[in-house]
């Protein structure tokens, strides 16, 4: 009888240590994937986290498992942004607000840009997060069109391409002016207005000739 009374009390510190390691790995993955994209390996993540490779593999048996854990949460953030934007009364401003906030996330996270534009990594949890997000974004787009703010021929499937354009600007100018994408997105949004000729003040100055030359020299296609 006494043999069965309290079997596993000493396991608690191990579980706590494992959770701390998991958080360190996810934080390292956010930083490494954000900077290098999904080409980074679990060995790269382990080195950045200051952990042994075996520790990372015990928590995440493959890069696919780590991508799922890392980016399902990030995709949920974008879904939350869309849900919050839908609460705004002005349909055009709701669309613009969501687009800016989503672009802000994309601009600092190369891995997020890549997983948004690819089905190579992330299946179960990432796919679930995408499935939740798509109807919300579609609703934002359709509301803005119905209200007469967004051009009628814009499609929800244009959203990933919009972010691809912004991501290309980020990668081209990151060594010279990492915030230049704001200027380009401002122009893109003005071009999406249903009412022609209505423009807003661009939120960022252009590159000068020296800066564009520096960007061309540093860019690696």
PDB file of C-alpha atoms in Angstrom:
ATOM      1  CA  UNK A   1       0.000   0.000   0.000  1.00  0.00           C
ATOM      2  CA  UNK A   2       2.710   2.498   0.933  1.00  0.00           C
ATOM      3  CA  UNK A   3       4.575   1.649  -2.291  1.00  0.00           C
ATOM      4  CA  UNK A   4       1.785   3.260  -4.375  1.00  0.00           C
ATOM      5  CA  UNK A   5       1.252   6.369  -2.220  1.00  0.00           C
ATOM      6  CA  UNK A   6       3.433   9.060  -3.869  1.00  0.00           C
ATOM      7  CA  UNK A   7       5.218   7.844  -6.988  1.00  0.00           C
ATOM      8  CA  UNK A   8       6.756  10.787  -8.871  1.00  0.00           C
ATOM      9  CA  UNK A   9       7.282  13.914  -6.776  1.00  0.00           C
ATOM     10  CA  UNK A  10      10.978  14.397  -7.837  1.00  0.00           C
ATOM     11  CA  UNK A  11       9.959  14.865 -11.549  1.00  0.00           C
ATOM     12  CA  UNK A  12       8.714  18.448 -11.088  1.00  0.00           C
ATOM     13  CA  UNK A  13      12.089  20.262 -11.370  1.00  0.00           C
ATOM     14  CA  UNK A  14      12.812  18.354 -14.578  1.00  0.00           C
ATOM     15  CA  UNK A  15       9.528  19.459 -16.094  1.00  0.00           C
ATOM     16  CA  UNK A  16      10.277  23.059 -15.113  1.00  0.00           C
ATOM     17  CA  UNK A  17      13.750  22.885 -16.660  1.00  0.00           C
ATOM     18  CA  UNK A  18      12.310  21.364 -19.822  1.00  0.00           C
ATOM     19  CA  UNK A  19       9.797  24.197 -20.124  1.00  0.00           C
ATOM     20  CA  UNK A  20      12.530  26.801 -19.631  1.00  0.00           C
ATOM     21  CA  UNK A  21      14.588  25.150 -22.350  1.00  0.00           C
ATOM     22  CA  UNK A  22      11.551  25.098 -24.624  1.00  0.00           C
ATOM     23  CA  UNK A  23      11.101  28.824 -24.157  1.00  0.00           C
ATOM     24  CA  UNK A  24      14.788  29.452 -24.848  1.00  0.00           C
ATOM     25  CA  UNK A  25      14.560  27.406 -28.023  1.00  0.00           C
ATOM     26  CA  UNK A  26      11.435  29.240 -29.233  1.00  0.00           C
ATOM     27  CA  UNK A  27      13.008  32.621 -28.502  1.00  0.00           C
ATOM     28  CA  UNK A  28      16.158  31.618 -30.370  1.00  0.00           C
ATOM     29  CA  UNK A  29      14.046  30.304 -33.252  1.00  0.00           C
ATOM     30  CA  UNK A  30      12.142  33.592 -33.436  1.00  0.00           C
ATOM     31  CA  UNK A  31      15.408  35.518 -33.702  1.00  0.00           C
ATOM     32  CA  UNK A  32      17.204  33.159 -36.089  1.00  0.00           C
ATOM     33  CA  UNK A  33      14.241  32.456 -38.384  1.00  0.00           C
ATOM     34  CA  UNK A  34      13.390  36.159 -38.283  1.00  0.00           C
ATOM     35  CA  UNK A  35      16.842  37.092 -39.518  1.00  0.00           C
ATOM     36  CA  UNK A  36      17.767  34.168 -41.789  1.00  0.00           C
ATOM     37  CA  UNK A  37      14.435  32.692 -42.792  1.00  0.00           C
ATOM     38  CA  UNK A  38      13.465  29.039 -42.844  1.00  0.00           C
ATOM     39  CA  UNK A  39      16.807  27.928 -44.276  1.00  0.00           C
ATOM     40  CA  UNK A  40      18.184  27.990 -40.713  1.00  0.00           C
ATOM     41  CA  UNK A  41      18.729  24.570 -39.148  1.00  0.00           C
ATOM     42  CA  UNK A  42      18.043  23.146 -35.698  1.00  0.00           C
ATOM     43  CA  UNK A  43      21.809  23.225 -35.133  1.00  0.00           C
ATOM     44  CA  UNK A  44      21.731  26.990 -35.797  1.00  0.00           C
ATOM     45  CA  UNK A  45      18.880  27.379 -33.309  1.00  0.00           C
ATOM     46  CA  UNK A  46      20.700  25.331 -30.653  1.00  0.00           C
ATOM     47  CA  UNK A  47      23.881  27.383 -31.046  1.00  0.00           C
ATOM     48  CA  UNK A  48      21.957  30.660 -30.747  1.00  0.00           C
ATOM     49  CA  UNK A  49      20.068  29.391 -27.690  1.00  0.00           C
ATOM     50  CA  UNK A  50      23.291  28.288 -26.000  1.00  0.00           C
ATOM     51  CA  UNK A  51      21.979  24.738 -25.697  1.00  0.00           C
ATOM     52  CA  UNK A  52      23.218  21.378 -26.852  1.00  0.00           C
ATOM     53  CA  UNK A  53      21.812  20.105 -30.116  1.00  0.00           C
ATOM     54  CA  UNK A  54      20.457  17.044 -28.309  1.00  0.00           C
ATOM     55  CA  UNK A  55      18.365  19.268 -26.035  1.00  0.00           C
ATOM     56  CA  UNK A  56      16.729  20.923 -29.041  1.00  0.00           C
ATOM     57  CA  UNK A  57      16.049  17.591 -30.735  1.00  0.00           C
ATOM     58  CA  UNK A  58      14.443  16.238 -27.564  1.00  0.00           C
ATOM     59  CA  UNK A  59      11.963  19.119 -27.564  1.00  0.00           C
ATOM     60  CA  UNK A  60      11.534  19.324 -31.356  1.00  0.00           C
ATOM     61  CA  UNK A  61      12.414  16.122 -33.283  1.00  0.00           C
ATOM     62  CA  UNK A  62      12.562  17.976 -36.616  1.00  0.00           C
ATOM     63  CA  UNK A  63      12.598  21.491 -38.013  1.00  0.00           C
ATOM     64  CA  UNK A  64       8.986  20.921 -39.092  1.00  0.00           C
ATOM     65  CA  UNK A  65       7.961  20.507 -35.433  1.00  0.00           C
ATOM     66  CA  UNK A  66       9.745  23.712 -34.448  1.00  0.00           C
ATOM     67  CA  UNK A  67       8.247  25.665 -37.360  1.00  0.00           C
ATOM     68  CA  UNK A  68       4.789  24.449 -36.337  1.00  0.00           C
ATOM     69  CA  UNK A  69       5.295  25.568 -32.734  1.00  0.00           C
ATOM     70  CA  UNK A  70       6.901  28.850 -33.718  1.00  0.00           C
ATOM     71  CA  UNK A  71       4.731  30.088 -36.546  1.00  0.00           C
ATOM     72  CA  UNK A  72       1.292  28.819 -35.545  1.00  0.00           C
ATOM     73  CA  UNK A  73       1.511  31.388 -32.758  1.00  0.00           C
ATOM     74  CA  UNK A  74       2.677  34.102 -35.176  1.00  0.00           C
ATOM     75  CA  UNK A  75      -0.159  33.297 -37.574  1.00  0.00           C
ATOM     76  CA  UNK A  76      -2.599  33.548 -34.684  1.00  0.00           C
ATOM     77  CA  UNK A  77      -1.263  37.062 -34.071  1.00  0.00           C
ATOM     78  CA  UNK A  78      -2.170  38.045 -37.630  1.00  0.00           C
ATOM     79  CA  UNK A  79      -5.617  36.503 -37.235  1.00  0.00           C
ATOM     80  CA  UNK A  80      -6.073  38.528 -34.039  1.00  0.00           C
ATOM     81  CA  UNK A  81      -5.081  41.701 -35.915  1.00  0.00           C
ATOM     82  CA  UNK A  82      -7.744  40.999 -38.539  1.00  0.00           C
ATOM     83  CA  UNK A  83     -10.383  40.275 -35.906  1.00  0.00           C
ATOM     84  CA  UNK A  84      -9.530  43.497 -34.083  1.00  0.00           C
ATOM     85  CA  UNK A  85      -9.616  45.536 -37.305  1.00  0.00           C
ATOM     86  CA  UNK A  86     -13.121  44.242 -38.060  1.00  0.00           C
ATOM     87  CA  UNK A  87     -14.355  46.081 -34.974  1.00  0.00           C
ATOM     88  CA  UNK A  88     -13.612  49.458 -36.619  1.00  0.00           C
ATOM     89  CA  UNK A  89     -16.592  51.311 -37.988  1.00  0.00           C
ATOM     90  CA  UNK A  90     -14.838  52.683 -41.082  1.00  0.00           C
ATOM     91  CA  UNK A  91     -14.301  49.731 -43.450  1.00  0.00           C
ATOM     92  CA  UNK A  92     -11.483  51.362 -45.449  1.00  0.00           C
ATOM     93  CA  UNK A  93      -9.590  52.407 -42.318  1.00  0.00           C
ATOM     94  CA  UNK A  94     -10.053  48.885 -40.941  1.00  0.00           C
ATOM     95  CA  UNK A  95      -8.451  47.419 -44.071  1.00  0.00           C
ATOM     96  CA  UNK A  96      -5.619  49.972 -43.998  1.00  0.00           C
ATOM     97  CA  UNK A  97      -4.966  49.466 -40.283  1.00  0.00           C
ATOM     98  CA  UNK A  98      -4.750  45.699 -40.656  1.00  0.00           C
ATOM     99  CA  UNK A  99      -2.482  45.957 -43.693  1.00  0.00           C
ATOM    100  CA  UNK A 100      -0.051  48.254 -41.891  1.00  0.00           C
ATOM    101  CA  UNK A 101       0.070  46.139 -38.728  1.00  0.00           C
ATOM    102  CA  UNK A 102       0.508  42.879 -40.644  1.00  0.00           C
ATOM    103  CA  UNK A 103       3.252  44.467 -42.766  1.00  0.00           C
ATOM    104  CA  UNK A 104       4.992  45.572 -39.570  1.00  0.00           C
ATOM    105  CA  UNK A 105       5.175  41.937 -38.439  1.00  0.00           C
ATOM    106  CA  UNK A 106       6.378  40.797 -41.863  1.00  0.00           C
ATOM    107  CA  UNK A 107       9.027  43.518 -42.102  1.00  0.00           C
ATOM    108  CA  UNK A 108      10.935  42.225 -39.071  1.00  0.00           C
ATOM    109  CA  UNK A 109      10.464  38.492 -39.582  1.00  0.00           C
ATOM    110  CA  UNK A 110      11.813  36.848 -42.715  1.00  0.00           C
ATOM    111  CA  UNK A 111      10.629  33.435 -41.555  1.00  0.00           C
ATOM    112  CA  UNK A 112       7.071  34.705 -41.184  1.00  0.00           C
ATOM    113  CA  UNK A 113       7.148  36.154 -44.693  1.00  0.00           C
ATOM    114  CA  UNK A 114       8.352  32.828 -46.067  1.00  0.00           C
ATOM    115  CA  UNK A 115       5.792  30.684 -44.279  1.00  0.00           C
ATOM    116  CA  UNK A 116       2.958  33.019 -45.312  1.00  0.00           C
ATOM    117  CA  UNK A 117       3.926  32.545 -48.949  1.00  0.00           C
ATOM    118  CA  UNK A 118       4.708  28.829 -48.922  1.00  0.00           C
ATOM    119  CA  UNK A 119       3.194  25.485 -47.978  1.00  0.00           C
ATOM    120  CA  UNK A 120       6.586  23.790 -47.707  1.00  0.00           C
ATOM    121  CA  UNK A 121       6.759  24.164 -43.929  1.00  0.00           C
ATOM    122  CA  UNK A 122       3.968  24.125 -41.403  1.00  0.00           C
ATOM    123  CA  UNK A 123       0.982  21.853 -41.877  1.00  0.00           C
ATOM    124  CA  UNK A 124      -1.351  20.965 -39.029  1.00  0.00           C
ATOM    125  CA  UNK A 125      -1.206  23.910 -36.612  1.00  0.00           C
ATOM    126  CA  UNK A 126      -0.056  26.484 -39.143  1.00  0.00           C
ATOM    127  CA  UNK A 127      -2.763  25.329 -41.546  1.00  0.00           C
ATOM    128  CA  UNK A 128      -5.360  25.672 -38.780  1.00  0.00           C
ATOM    129  CA  UNK A 129      -4.159  29.218 -38.050  1.00  0.00           C
ATOM    130  CA  UNK A 130      -4.322  30.091 -41.752  1.00  0.00           C
ATOM    131  CA  UNK A 131      -7.805  28.610 -41.990  1.00  0.00           C
ATOM    132  CA  UNK A 132      -8.951  30.882 -39.163  1.00  0.00           C
ATOM    133  CA  UNK A 133      -7.220  33.932 -40.630  1.00  0.00           C
ATOM    134  CA  UNK A 134      -8.399  33.744 -44.251  1.00  0.00           C
ATOM    135  CA  UNK A 135     -12.152  34.320 -43.614  1.00  0.00           C
ATOM    136  CA  UNK A 136     -11.335  37.311 -41.398  1.00  0.00           C
ATOM    137  CA  UNK A 137      -9.128  38.921 -44.048  1.00  0.00           C
ATOM    138  CA  UNK A 138     -11.722  38.149 -46.713  1.00  0.00           C
ATOM    139  CA  UNK A 139     -14.330  39.919 -44.616  1.00  0.00           C
ATOM    140  CA  UNK A 140     -12.062  42.966 -44.254  1.00  0.00           C
ATOM    141  CA  UNK A 141     -11.579  43.124 -48.021  1.00  0.00           C
ATOM    142  CA  UNK A 142     -15.250  42.663 -48.891  1.00  0.00           C
ATOM    143  CA  UNK A 143     -16.364  45.262 -46.345  1.00  0.00           C
ATOM    144  CA  UNK A 144     -13.904  47.828 -47.722  1.00  0.00           C
ATOM    145  CA  UNK A 145     -15.081  47.188 -51.281  1.00  0.00           C
ATOM    146  CA  UNK A 146     -18.769  47.346 -50.337  1.00  0.00           C
ATOM    147  CA  UNK A 147     -18.177  50.664 -48.580  1.00  0.00           C
ATOM    148  CA  UNK A 148     -16.589  52.125 -51.701  1.00  0.00           C
ATOM    149  CA  UNK A 149     -13.131  52.598 -50.228  1.00  0.00           C
ATOM    150  CA  UNK A 150     -11.259  49.706 -51.857  1.00  0.00           C
ATOM    151  CA  UNK A 151     -11.174  49.212 -55.607  1.00  0.00           C
ATOM    152  CA  UNK A 152     -13.741  46.659 -56.731  1.00  0.00           C
ATOM    153  CA  UNK A 153     -11.292  44.380 -58.568  1.00  0.00           C
ATOM    154  CA  UNK A 154      -9.099  43.758 -55.528  1.00  0.00           C
ATOM    155  CA  UNK A 155      -9.184  40.160 -54.273  1.00  0.00           C
ATOM    156  CA  UNK A 156      -8.297  38.671 -50.871  1.00  0.00           C
ATOM    157  CA  UNK A 157      -5.777  36.517 -52.736  1.00  0.00           C
ATOM    158  CA  UNK A 158      -3.916  39.739 -53.604  1.00  0.00           C
ATOM    159  CA  UNK A 159      -2.989  40.151 -49.927  1.00  0.00           C
ATOM    160  CA  UNK A 160      -0.071  37.644 -49.962  1.00  0.00           C
ATOM    161  CA  UNK A 161       1.260  39.301 -53.117  1.00  0.00           C
ATOM    162  CA  UNK A 162       1.050  42.687 -51.435  1.00  0.00           C
ATOM    163  CA  UNK A 163       3.174  41.354 -48.596  1.00  0.00           C
ATOM    164  CA  UNK A 164       5.563  39.751 -51.072  1.00  0.00           C
ATOM    165  CA  UNK A 165       6.157  43.169 -52.623  1.00  0.00           C
ATOM    166  CA  UNK A 166       6.757  44.721 -49.218  1.00  0.00           C
ATOM    167  CA  UNK A 167       9.082  41.847 -48.278  1.00  0.00           C
ATOM    168  CA  UNK A 168      11.099  42.345 -51.455  1.00  0.00           C
ATOM    169  CA  UNK A 169      11.610  46.004 -50.562  1.00  0.00           C
ATOM    170  CA  UNK A 170      12.677  45.033 -47.030  1.00  0.00           C
ATOM    171  CA  UNK A 171      15.278  42.595 -48.336  1.00  0.00           C
ATOM    172  CA  UNK A 172      16.562  45.006 -51.002  1.00  0.00           C
ATOM    173  CA  UNK A 173      16.980  48.009 -48.676  1.00  0.00           C
ATOM    174  CA  UNK A 174      17.641  46.396 -45.257  1.00  0.00           C
ATOM    175  CA  UNK A 175      21.332  47.360 -45.286  1.00  0.00           C
ATOM    176  CA  UNK A 176      20.549  50.986 -46.195  1.00  0.00           C
ATOM    177  CA  UNK A 177      17.116  51.878 -44.817  1.00  0.00           C
ATOM    178  CA  UNK A 178      15.120  49.053 -43.153  1.00  0.00           C
ATOM    179  CA  UNK A 179      12.026  51.281 -42.889  1.00  0.00           C
ATOM    180  CA  UNK A 180      11.750  52.227 -46.569  1.00  0.00           C
ATOM    181  CA  UNK A 181       8.983  49.635 -47.013  1.00  0.00           C
ATOM    182  CA  UNK A 182       6.664  52.122 -45.276  1.00  0.00           C
ATOM    183  CA  UNK A 183       7.013  54.534 -48.175  1.00  0.00           C
ATOM    184  CA  UNK A 184       6.277  51.805 -50.714  1.00  0.00           C
ATOM    185  CA  UNK A 185       3.289  50.456 -48.807  1.00  0.00           C
ATOM    186  CA  UNK A 186       1.872  53.974 -48.582  1.00  0.00           C
ATOM    187  CA  UNK A 187       2.014  54.237 -52.381  1.00  0.00           C
ATOM    188  CA  UNK A 188       0.497  50.776 -52.803  1.00  0.00           C
ATOM    189  CA  UNK A 189      -2.425  51.597 -50.512  1.00  0.00           C
ATOM    190  CA  UNK A 190      -3.109  54.847 -52.367  1.00  0.00           C
ATOM    191  CA  UNK A 191      -3.196  52.797 -55.563  1.00  0.00           C
ATOM    192  CA  UNK A 192      -5.808  50.488 -54.040  1.00  0.00           C
ATOM    193  CA  UNK A 193      -8.292  53.271 -53.357  1.00  0.00           C
ATOM    194  CA  UNK A 194     -11.542  53.094 -55.289  1.00  0.00           C
ATOM    195  CA  UNK A 195     -11.509  56.893 -55.616  1.00  0.00           C
ATOM    196  CA  UNK A 196      -8.731  57.828 -58.086  1.00  0.00           C
ATOM    197  CA  UNK A 197      -6.444  60.734 -57.366  1.00  0.00           C
ATOM    198  CA  UNK A 198      -6.936  60.628 -53.593  1.00  0.00           C
ATOM    199  CA  UNK A 199      -3.510  60.284 -51.994  1.00  0.00           C
ATOM    200  CA  UNK A 200      -2.032  60.442 -48.515  1.00  0.00           C
ATOM    201  CA  UNK A 201       1.257  61.863 -47.292  1.00  0.00           C
ATOM    202  CA  UNK A 202       3.948  59.215 -47.600  1.00  0.00           C
ATOM    203  CA  UNK A 203       5.273  58.214 -44.175  1.00  0.00           C
ATOM    204  CA  UNK A 204       8.921  57.880 -45.192  1.00  0.00           C
ATOM    205  CA  UNK A 205      11.366  59.825 -47.430  1.00  0.00           C
ATOM    206  CA  UNK A 206      12.840  58.277 -50.596  1.00  0.00           C
ATOM    207  CA  UNK A 207      16.365  56.957 -50.920  1.00  0.00           C
ATOM    208  CA  UNK A 208      18.910  59.329 -52.429  1.00  0.00           C
ATOM    209  CA  UNK A 209      21.165  58.268 -55.313  1.00  0.00           C
ATOM    210  CA  UNK A 210      23.991  57.155 -53.031  1.00  0.00           C
ATOM    211  CA  UNK A 211      21.633  55.028 -50.931  1.00  0.00           C
ATOM    212  CA  UNK A 212      20.087  53.303 -53.948  1.00  0.00           C
ATOM    213  CA  UNK A 213      23.619  52.522 -55.202  1.00  0.00           C
ATOM    214  CA  UNK A 214      24.525  51.091 -51.792  1.00  0.00           C
ATOM    215  CA  UNK A 215      21.384  48.970 -51.802  1.00  0.00           C
ATOM    216  CA  UNK A 216      22.239  47.617 -55.253  1.00  0.00           C
ATOM    217  CA  UNK A 217      25.774  46.776 -54.130  1.00  0.00           C
ATOM    218  CA  UNK A 218      24.690  44.966 -50.971  1.00  0.00           C
ATOM    219  CA  UNK A 219      21.739  43.068 -52.451  1.00  0.00           C
ATOM    220  CA  UNK A 220      22.210  39.364 -53.144  1.00  0.00           C
ATOM    221  CA  UNK A 221      19.371  37.960 -55.351  1.00  0.00           C
TER     222      UNK A 221
END
